[in-house]
Tab-separated table of C-alpha atoms in Angstrom:
chain	number	residue	atom	x	y	z
N	48	MET	CA	0.000	0.000	0.000
N	49	ARG	CA	1.326	3.418	-0.987
N	50	ASP	CA	1.319	6.389	1.350
N	51	VAL	CA	-0.152	8.596	-1.409
N	52	ILE	CA	-1.447	8.033	-4.926
N	53	VAL	CA	-1.579	11.177	-7.048
N	54	VAL	CA	-4.078	10.959	-9.915
N	55	GLY	CA	-2.824	13.225	-12.686
N	56	GLY	CA	0.736	13.721	-13.920
N	57	GLY	CA	0.499	17.303	-15.102
N	58	PRO	CA	2.609	20.076	-13.573
N	59	VAL	CA	0.594	20.257	-10.336
N	60	GLY	CA	0.461	16.516	-9.757
N	61	MET	CA	4.154	16.104	-10.525
N	62	LEU	CA	5.212	18.920	-8.211
N	63	LEU	CA	3.129	17.459	-5.378
N	64	ALA	CA	4.662	14.031	-6.000
N	65	CYS	CA	8.168	15.536	-5.882
N	66	LEU	CA	7.434	17.341	-2.616
N	67	LEU	CA	6.055	14.172	-1.024
N	68	ALA	CA	8.890	11.975	-2.269
N	69	ALA	CA	11.451	14.496	-1.024
N	70	GLU	CA	9.891	14.044	2.439
N	71	GLY	CA	10.449	10.297	2.246
N	72	LEU	CA	6.848	9.273	1.544
N	73	ASP	CA	5.926	6.369	-0.737
N	74	VAL	CA	4.207	8.013	-3.738
N	75	GLU	CA	2.854	6.803	-7.059
N	76	VAL	CA	1.540	8.981	-9.899
N	77	LEU	CA	-1.205	7.783	-12.244
N	78	GLU	CA	-1.224	9.600	-15.591
N	79	GLN	CA	-3.840	8.946	-18.256
N	80	ARG	CA	-1.601	10.098	-21.114
N	81	SER	CA	0.787	7.544	-22.557
N	82	GLU	CA	3.021	10.292	-23.931
N	83	PRO	CA	3.599	13.809	-22.611
N	84	SER	CA	1.756	16.641	-24.351
N	85	LEU	CA	3.965	19.010	-26.359
N	86	ARG	CA	1.535	21.930	-26.229
N	87	SER	CA	2.929	25.024	-24.516
N	88	ARG	CA	-0.309	25.976	-22.676
N	89	ALA	CA	0.575	27.620	-19.329
N	90	ILE	CA	3.804	29.617	-19.574
N	91	GLY	CA	4.041	32.090	-16.656
N	92	ILE	CA	5.785	30.933	-13.472
N	93	HIS	CA	5.475	33.434	-10.627
N	94	PRO	CA	7.955	34.108	-7.778
N	95	PRO	CA	6.078	32.152	-5.060
N	96	SER	CA	6.086	29.106	-7.361
N	97	LEU	CA	9.792	29.527	-8.075
N	98	ARG	CA	10.425	29.372	-4.327
N	99	VAL	CA	8.543	26.057	-4.140
N	100	LEU	CA	10.398	24.704	-7.181
N	101	ALA	CA	13.677	25.668	-5.517
N	102	ARG	CA	12.779	23.373	-2.603
N	103	ILE	CA	12.934	20.336	-4.878
N	104	GLY	CA	15.972	21.537	-6.834
N	105	VAL	CA	14.202	22.427	-10.091
N	106	ALA	CA	14.124	26.250	-10.079
N	107	GLU	CA	17.677	26.813	-11.303
N	108	ALA	CA	17.339	24.563	-14.362
N	109	LEU	CA	13.933	26.052	-15.154
N	110	ILE	CA	15.163	29.644	-14.959
N	111	GLU	CA	18.097	28.796	-17.242
N	112	ARG	CA	15.625	27.728	-19.934
N	113	ALA	CA	13.047	30.477	-19.380
N	114	VAL	CA	12.665	34.104	-20.379
N	115	ARG	CA	12.715	36.469	-17.411
N	116	ILE	CA	9.839	38.946	-17.661
N	117	GLU	CA	10.788	41.893	-15.490
N	118	ASP	CA	8.125	44.352	-16.564
N	119	GLY	CA	5.029	44.932	-18.660
N	120	VAL	CA	3.386	47.816	-20.468
N	121	VAL	CA	-0.282	48.582	-21.161
N	122	TRP	CA	-1.504	50.298	-24.343
N	123	CYS	CA	-4.789	51.546	-25.788
N	124	ASP	CA	-5.401	53.345	-29.092
N	125	GLY	CA	-1.659	53.666	-29.694
N	126	ARG	CA	-0.994	55.384	-26.362
N	127	ARG	CA	0.787	53.913	-23.409
N	128	LEU	CA	-1.416	53.833	-20.316
N	129	GLY	CA	1.267	52.650	-17.911
N	130	ARG	CA	4.185	50.396	-17.095
N	131	MET	CA	4.520	47.833	-14.311
N	132	SER	CA	7.896	46.655	-13.015
N	133	PHE	CA	8.383	43.392	-11.140
N	134	THR	CA	11.969	44.078	-10.086
N	135	SER	CA	11.102	46.083	-6.971
N	136	VAL	CA	8.670	43.654	-5.318
N	137	GLY	CA	11.073	40.926	-4.241
N	138	ALA	CA	14.777	40.220	-4.036
N	139	GLU	CA	14.984	36.468	-4.602
N	140	PHE	CA	13.020	36.182	-7.869
N	141	PRO	CA	12.263	39.716	-9.173
N	142	PHE	CA	10.644	38.471	-12.378
N	143	VAL	CA	8.085	36.108	-13.884
N	144	ALA	CA	9.697	33.143	-15.658
N	145	SER	CA	8.178	32.243	-19.032
N	146	LEU	CA	8.580	28.655	-20.218
N	147	PRO	CA	6.251	26.359	-22.208
N	148	GLN	CA	4.372	23.964	-19.961
N	149	HIS	CA	5.710	20.816	-21.612
N	150	GLU	CA	9.273	21.869	-20.755
N	151	THR	CA	8.265	22.563	-17.155
N	152	GLU	CA	6.558	19.168	-16.938
N	153	ALA	CA	9.656	17.464	-18.341
N	154	LEU	CA	11.831	18.985	-15.611
N	155	LEU	CA	9.381	17.863	-12.911
N	156	ARG	CA	9.125	14.335	-14.315
N	157	GLN	CA	12.911	14.089	-14.463
N	158	ARG	CA	13.193	15.209	-10.846
N	159	PHE	CA	10.515	12.785	-9.664
N	160	GLU	CA	12.274	9.937	-11.454
N	161	GLN	CA	15.389	10.810	-9.435
N	162	LEU	CA	13.418	10.888	-6.175
N	163	ALA	CA	11.171	7.865	-6.827
N	164	PRO	CA	12.329	5.792	-9.811
N	165	GLY	CA	9.604	4.020	-11.774
N	166	ARG	CA	6.699	5.495	-9.795
N	167	VAL	CA	4.834	7.108	-12.721
N	168	ARG	CA	2.233	4.775	-14.222
N	169	ALA	CA	1.545	6.144	-17.733
N	170	GLY	CA	-1.610	5.220	-19.680
N	171	ALA	CA	-3.515	4.672	-16.423
N	172	THR	CA	-7.172	5.674	-16.720
N	173	VAL	CA	-8.862	5.925	-13.310
N	174	THR	CA	-12.504	4.881	-13.329
N	175	GLY	CA	-13.296	4.926	-9.623
N	176	VAL	CA	-12.013	5.988	-6.221
N	177	ARG	CA	-13.527	4.697	-2.981
N	178	GLU	CA	-12.616	4.894	0.692
N	179	HIS	CA	-12.723	1.797	2.849
N	180	GLY	CA	-13.440	1.742	6.556
N	181	VAL	CA	-14.893	5.274	6.666
N	182	SER	CA	-18.225	6.250	8.138
N	183	GLY	CA	-18.695	9.490	6.216
N	184	HIS	CA	-17.273	11.902	3.679
N	185	GLY	CA	-16.349	14.811	5.913
N	186	VAL	CA	-12.912	16.390	6.125
N	187	SER	CA	-12.108	14.530	9.324
N	188	GLY	CA	-13.217	11.059	8.234
N	189	HIS	CA	-11.058	8.165	9.480
N	190	GLY	CA	-11.037	5.632	6.674
N	191	GLU	CA	-8.282	3.029	6.732
N	192	HIS	CA	-7.309	3.454	3.076
N	193	VAL	CA	-8.512	4.399	-0.400
N	194	ARG	CA	-8.900	2.039	-3.346
N	195	VAL	CA	-8.316	3.251	-6.900
N	196	GLN	CA	-9.914	1.344	-9.777
N	197	LEU	CA	-8.169	1.477	-13.156
N	198	GLN	CA	-9.812	0.861	-16.518
N	199	CYS	CA	-7.117	-1.721	-17.230
N	200	GLY	CA	-5.027	-3.001	-14.378
N	201	PRO	CA	-5.176	-3.935	-10.707
N	202	VAL	CA	-7.029	-2.162	-7.934
N	203	LEU	CA	-4.491	0.066	-6.182
N	204	GLN	CA	-4.489	1.060	-2.528
N	205	ALA	CA	-3.095	4.049	-0.657
N	206	ARG	CA	-3.513	5.777	2.673
N	207	TYR	CA	-4.462	8.957	0.785
N	208	VAL	CA	-5.435	9.796	-2.787
N	209	VAL	CA	-5.036	13.227	-4.341
N	210	GLY	CA	-6.987	14.344	-7.378
N	211	ALA	CA	-4.754	16.437	-9.633
N	212	ASP	CA	-6.739	15.352	-12.674
N	213	GLY	CA	-8.068	18.657	-13.935
N	214	ALA	CA	-11.368	20.463	-14.162
N	215	ARG	CA	-13.216	17.278	-15.213
N	216	SER	CA	-11.782	15.407	-12.237
N	217	VAL	CA	-12.844	11.778	-11.846
N	218	VAL	CA	-11.535	11.877	-8.274
N	219	ARG	CA	-13.687	14.873	-7.362
N	220	ALA	CA	-16.770	13.249	-8.872
N	221	ALA	CA	-16.088	9.988	-7.017
N	222	ALA	CA	-15.803	11.906	-3.737
N	223	GLY	CA	-19.189	13.545	-4.381
N	224	ILE	CA	-17.799	17.083	-4.195
N	225	ARG	CA	-19.825	19.813	-5.903
N	226	PHE	CA	-18.019	22.043	-8.440
N	227	ALA	CA	-19.816	25.400	-8.535
N	228	LYS	CA	-19.571	27.992	-11.294
N	229	ILE	CA	-18.497	31.481	-10.290
N	230	GLY	CA	-18.538	34.588	-12.467
N	231	PRO	CA	-19.371	35.083	-16.161
N	232	PRO	CA	-17.640	33.130	-18.954
N	233	ALA	CA	-15.277	34.511	-21.610
N	234	THR	CA	-13.665	33.186	-24.804
N	235	TYR	CA	-10.186	33.676	-26.250
N	236	LEU	CA	-7.972	32.755	-29.195
N	237	MET	CA	-4.311	31.951	-28.558
N	238	GLY	CA	-1.243	31.258	-30.677
N	239	ASP	CA	2.560	31.305	-30.661
N	240	PHE	CA	4.463	33.298	-33.278
N	241	ALA	CA	8.043	34.121	-34.177
N	242	ALA	CA	8.930	37.556	-32.795
N	243	GLU	CA	9.057	40.331	-35.377
N	244	PRO	CA	11.852	42.934	-35.264
N	245	LEU	CA	10.699	45.832	-33.112
N	246	ALA	CA	8.636	48.046	-35.384
N	247	SER	CA	7.360	50.490	-32.784
N	248	GLU	CA	7.955	51.715	-29.273
N	249	GLN	CA	5.168	49.468	-27.983
N	250	PHE	CA	7.714	46.828	-26.960
N	251	SER	CA	10.075	49.384	-25.368
N	252	HIS	CA	9.896	52.125	-22.787
N	253	HIS	CA	11.546	55.526	-22.599
N	254	ASN	CA	13.356	57.387	-19.889
N	255	SER	CA	12.609	60.943	-18.859
N	256	ALA	CA	14.939	62.311	-21.539
N	257	GLY	CA	12.930	60.512	-24.207
N	258	SER	CA	15.694	58.152	-25.384
N	259	ALA	CA	15.106	54.432	-25.678
N	260	ALA	CA	15.751	52.669	-22.382
N	261	GLY	CA	16.870	49.054	-22.493
N	262	SER	CA	18.121	46.915	-25.344
N	263	ALA	CA	16.031	45.255	-28.007
N	264	GLU	CA	16.660	41.972	-26.191
N	265	ASN	CA	15.136	43.390	-23.014
N	266	ALA	CA	12.208	44.799	-24.972
N	267	HIS	CA	11.495	41.381	-26.479
N	268	ALA	CA	11.358	39.995	-22.910
N	269	ARG	CA	8.574	42.405	-21.965
N	270	ALA	CA	4.892	41.568	-21.471
N	271	VAL	CA	2.576	43.822	-23.479
N	272	LEU	CA	-1.152	44.269	-22.815
N	273	TYR	CA	-3.428	46.056	-25.264
N	274	PHE	CA	-6.675	47.144	-23.596
N	275	GLU	CA	-8.378	47.954	-26.878
N	276	ARG	CA	-11.944	48.879	-27.760
N	277	GLY	CA	-12.587	45.503	-29.381
N	278	GLY	CA	-11.223	43.528	-26.424
N	279	VAL	CA	-7.897	42.765	-24.808
N	280	VAL	CA	-4.865	41.448	-26.679
N	281	GLU	CA	-1.942	40.109	-24.650
N	282	SER	CA	1.602	39.335	-25.760
N	283	PHE	CA	4.201	37.433	-23.731
N	284	PRO	CA	7.749	36.376	-24.605
N	285	LEU	CA	8.818	32.759	-24.912
N	286	PRO	CA	12.299	31.264	-25.190
N	287	GLY	CA	13.875	31.183	-28.629
N	288	GLY	CA	12.657	34.600	-29.766
N	289	ARG	CA	8.992	33.587	-29.815
N	290	ARG	CA	5.912	35.305	-28.454
N	291	ARG	CA	2.552	34.042	-27.152
N	292	TRP	CA	-0.428	36.137	-28.314
N	293	VAL	CA	-3.896	35.895	-26.723
N	294	ALA	CA	-6.975	37.832	-27.861
N	295	MET	CA	-10.406	37.988	-26.262
N	296	THR	CA	-13.141	37.013	-28.722
N	297	ASP	CA	-16.900	37.501	-28.814
N	298	ARG	CA	-17.519	33.762	-29.175
N	299	LEU	CA	-15.665	30.458	-29.102
N	300	SER	CA	-14.069	29.926	-32.544
N	301	PRO	CA	-12.505	26.450	-32.670
N	302	GLN	CA	-12.060	26.669	-36.453
N	303	ALA	CA	-10.116	29.935	-36.342
N	304	SER	CA	-6.630	29.862	-37.867
N	305	SER	CA	-3.374	31.557	-36.970
N	306	ASP	CA	-4.069	33.992	-39.810
N	307	ASP	CA	-7.410	34.828	-38.175
N	308	LEU	CA	-5.640	35.535	-34.887
N	309	ALA	CA	-2.999	37.660	-36.636
N	310	GLY	CA	-5.826	39.620	-38.269
N	311	ILE	CA	-7.503	40.288	-34.920
N	312	ILE	CA	-4.198	41.460	-33.450
N	313	ARG	CA	-3.530	43.743	-36.429
N	314	SER	CA	-7.004	45.271	-36.482
N	315	ARG	CA	-7.036	46.037	-32.749
N	316	THR	CA	-3.429	47.027	-32.112
N	317	GLY	CA	-1.691	47.683	-35.417
N	318	ALA	CA	0.991	45.160	-34.424
N	319	GLU	CA	2.335	42.667	-36.958
N	320	VAL	CA	3.169	39.198	-35.679
N	321	GLY	CA	5.807	36.896	-37.114
N	322	ALA	CA	5.359	33.469	-38.654
N	323	ALA	CA	2.906	31.166	-36.896
N	324	LEU	CA	4.598	28.400	-34.923
N	325	GLY	CA	1.599	26.106	-34.820
N	326	PRO	CA	-2.185	26.281	-35.088
N	327	ALA	CA	-4.236	28.785	-33.131
N	328	SER	CA	-6.144	27.454	-30.135
N	329	ALA	CA	-9.593	28.662	-29.075
N	330	PHE	CA	-10.587	28.241	-25.448
N	331	GLY	CA	-13.398	29.246	-23.155
N	332	VAL	CA	-13.040	30.333	-19.558
N	333	GLN	CA	-15.623	29.445	-16.918
N	334	GLN	CA	-14.439	29.649	-13.340
N	335	HIS	CA	-15.372	26.974	-10.796
N	336	LEU	CA	-14.644	26.292	-7.144
N	337	ALA	CA	-15.043	22.969	-5.346
N	338	ALA	CA	-17.330	23.032	-2.295
N	339	ARG	CA	-14.504	21.426	-0.311
N	340	LEU	CA	-10.978	20.273	-1.108
N	341	VAL	CA	-10.901	17.290	1.251
N	342	ALA	CA	-13.328	14.398	1.740
N	343	GLY	CA	-12.020	11.840	4.210
N	344	ARG	CA	-8.747	10.533	2.757
N	345	ILE	CA	-9.280	12.146	-0.643
N	346	ALA	CA	-7.885	15.620	-1.392
N	347	LEU	CA	-7.951	17.903	-4.439
N	348	VAL	CA	-5.346	20.234	-5.916
N	349	GLY	CA	-5.093	22.462	-8.966
N	350	ASP	CA	-7.882	22.576	-11.540
N	351	ALA	CA	-9.608	19.653	-9.821
N	352	ALA	CA	-10.094	21.979	-6.844
N	353	HIS	CA	-10.589	25.307	-8.613
N	354	GLU	CA	-10.770	26.265	-12.260
N	355	ILE	CA	-9.414	29.817	-12.457
N	356	SER	CA	-9.125	31.942	-15.596
N	357	PRO	CA	-5.639	31.611	-17.136
N	358	ILE	CA	-5.722	35.318	-17.928
N	359	GLY	CA	-3.124	36.675	-15.508
N	360	GLY	CA	-1.341	33.317	-15.280
N	361	GLN	CA	-2.847	32.167	-11.989
N	362	GLY	CA	-4.110	28.667	-12.763
N	363	MET	CA	-0.971	26.495	-12.714
N	364	ASN	CA	0.692	28.658	-10.065
N	365	LEU	CA	-2.312	28.431	-7.756
N	366	GLY	CA	-2.225	24.647	-8.084
N	367	TRP	CA	1.471	24.573	-7.233
N	368	LEU	CA	0.805	26.563	-4.081
N	369	ASP	CA	-1.940	24.063	-3.208
N	370	ALA	CA	0.679	21.332	-3.507
N	371	ALA	CA	3.119	23.267	-1.333
N	372	GLN	CA	0.587	23.316	1.513
N	373	LEU	CA	-0.913	19.869	0.974
N	374	ALA	CA	2.437	18.028	1.015
N	375	PRO	CA	3.313	18.840	4.659
N	376	ALA	CA	-0.327	18.320	5.676
N	377	LEU	CA	-0.282	14.795	4.223
N	378	ARG	CA	3.087	14.046	5.778
N	379	ARG	CA	1.773	15.116	9.172
N	380	ALA	CA	-1.423	13.095	8.741
N	381	ILE	CA	0.540	9.975	7.791
N	382	LEU	CA	3.205	10.217	10.484
N	383	GLN	CA	0.836	11.430	13.224
N	384	THR	CA	-2.428	9.538	12.855
N	385	ASP	CA	-4.174	11.686	15.448
N	386	ALA	CA	-3.415	14.789	13.316
N	387	HIS	CA	-5.403	13.540	10.291
N	388	GLY	CA	-8.375	15.830	10.793
N	389	SER	CA	-6.635	19.040	11.822
N	390	ALA	CA	-3.907	18.864	9.172
N	391	LEU	CA	-6.310	18.419	6.271
N	392	GLU	CA	-8.894	20.816	7.688
N	393	ASP	CA	-6.256	23.554	7.733
N	394	TYR	CA	-5.401	22.807	4.101
N	395	ASP	CA	-9.049	22.782	3.054
N	396	ARG	CA	-9.916	26.047	4.793
N	397	HIS	CA	-6.846	28.019	3.723
N	398	ARG	CA	-6.728	26.935	0.082
N	399	ARG	CA	-10.463	27.467	-0.517
N	400	ARG	CA	-10.094	30.988	0.875
N	401	THR	CA	-7.086	31.625	-1.360
N	402	ALA	CA	-8.879	30.207	-4.406
N	403	ARG	CA	-11.827	32.547	-3.841
N	404	THR	CA	-9.437	35.504	-3.713
N	405	ALA	CA	-7.700	34.322	-6.896
N	406	ALA	CA	-11.069	33.965	-8.621
N	407	VAL	CA	-11.952	37.554	-7.726
N	408	GLN	CA	-8.636	38.755	-9.140
N	409	ALA	CA	-9.098	36.669	-12.289
N	410	GLY	CA	-12.611	38.050	-12.695
N	411	PHE	CA	-11.216	41.584	-12.416
N	412	ASN	CA	-8.575	40.766	-15.055
N	413	MET	CA	-11.223	39.477	-17.458
N	414	ALA	CA	-13.526	42.453	-16.830
N	415	MET	CA	-10.688	44.906	-17.541
N	416	GLY	CA	-10.143	43.262	-20.920
N	417	ARG	CA	-13.737	43.285	-22.188
N	418	PRO	CA	-14.713	45.437	-25.186
N	419	LEU	CA	-15.546	49.008	-24.122
N	420	THR	CA	-16.444	52.298	-25.769
N	421	GLY	CA	-17.384	55.839	-24.744
N	422	VAL	CA	-17.462	56.788	-21.087
N	423	ARG	CA	-16.701	53.267	-19.873
N	424	LEU	CA	-13.559	53.129	-22.003
N	425	ILE	CA	-12.398	56.466	-20.612
N	426	ALA	CA	-13.106	55.335	-17.052
N	427	ARG	CA	-11.236	52.036	-17.553
N	428	ASN	CA	-8.197	53.772	-19.027
N	429	THR	CA	-8.189	56.334	-16.230
N	430	LEU	CA	-8.184	53.500	-13.703
N	431	VAL	CA	-5.312	51.753	-15.490
N	432	ARG	CA	-3.247	54.956	-15.471
N	433	ALA	CA	-3.901	55.414	-11.740
N	434	LEU	CA	-2.951	51.800	-10.954
N	435	ALA	CA	0.323	52.245	-12.844
N	436	LEU	CA	1.455	55.065	-10.531
N	437	PRO	CA	3.032	54.703	-7.058
N	438	PRO	CA	1.999	53.554	-4.537
N	439	ALA	CA	-0.730	51.596	-6.341
N	440	SER	CA	1.751	50.213	-8.894
N	441	ALA	CA	3.619	48.262	-6.194
N	442	VAL	CA	0.369	46.692	-4.975
N	443	VAL	CA	-0.631	45.767	-8.539
N	444	ALA	CA	2.802	44.262	-9.217
N	445	ARG	CA	2.541	42.140	-6.069
N	446	ALA	CA	-0.925	40.959	-7.080
N	447	PHE	CA	0.122	40.212	-10.665
N	448	THR	CA	3.089	38.130	-9.477
N	449	MET	CA	0.914	36.374	-6.849
N	450	ARG	CA	3.059	37.464	-3.928
N	451	TRP	CA	-0.096	37.924	-1.853
N	452	LEU	CA	-0.403	34.107	-1.825
C-alpha cells in the first residue's frame, strides 16, 4: 500500500509528487496520457512558485531555460497607459519566468524519477475511487485506506489519494464534491508566433529624456497588454525569440486559424506578428470552485479543486501553491495519525479561501479586458493609469506576481 497516490501527472500533480517523495513518503503517480503533451499551454511561473520549485531543486534549471519577464506595459489606441515593473517587489526572484508547460513538466518528471524511480504509471485511466473503513465523507473522516480502480489493471491502494486530474476530475466526482460555477464566462484565441523585429515603441519604454531605455533583447522579454476597444490582446515572450499572443473574442471559434488571430491582433493594435509556430487554439473560460478540497482521505489540488481563468497566469501557479501546503499536511497526517483531521482541515480552509481571492482577481482581469467604448472606455483607461502610478503600482505588481499568496 502506498502512502499517497496522485491521480494526474500534469505540472501540479508532478510537483506534489516531488514534494512528497522528497519528504520520504511512498508516492505513485497515475497519468492517463501515454506520452507527454507538447503543447505550450501555461507559460508564466510566478515568484512564489519559483520558491517552491527551488525546494525540490528544479528552479535553477527552469530559470536557465526560461525568459525572465521583469516588466510589462499597457496600451490603448496607440498610447501607453502605464508600465509595471516586477523588479522592486522581491529580491529572490524579481521576475516572472516564461517557459512552455511541456518543458516545465519534463523537468518535474525528471526530478521525480530521481526521487522515486519508476513510480509514474503512464496510460492509467482511473474509473473509480472509494474509501474503505470510513463512516462518512467529511474532512475529518477516518477511513483506513482508499482504493483506486483502473480501466485496465489492478485495484491500487493508498492511505491517501489526491486528485490532480483537472477540471473534469474523476476523483472529485467519485468523492461527491460539488463544483460550482463562479462569475461570467469569456472566450479567447491563442497562438505562438516568431517575434518580429521591433517596429514600434510598444515593446520598449523611454526614460525621462525621451531616449530608448533598455536593449532590443530586453524589450522582447517584456509583457505587453493592449486594452483595446474591441477587447484585450496580450503578448508574452517565450524562449527562442517567440511570443505568445492571446486575444479575447466575442464567441468560441474552434475553427479559427493563426491567420485569423494575426488579423484580430492587427485590427485592434496595429501590431504585426511573425510566422505562426503552430495552429491557433480557441478556449473558453468558466471559473469553478469545489465546495470542499478534502473528503475523508481524498484531497484535491489544482484545476480539480478550482478552475481559475488563465488570464493573468494564476491557474498552474495556484495549483502549485496548493501542492506546497498539501504536502506537509499529508506528511503530518501519515506520520501522526491523530493529526489527520486538523492537518487536512487547515489545508481545506486556507486553500479554498485563497482560491476565492484568486477567482476575484481573475474576474477583475477578465472584466478589464472586455470590449468598451465611450465613457466606460475612458473610465477604464483612467483606472489603469492610476494603478500604474506609485503607490498603487507596487500593490498591482505584487498581485500580478501572486506574492499575496
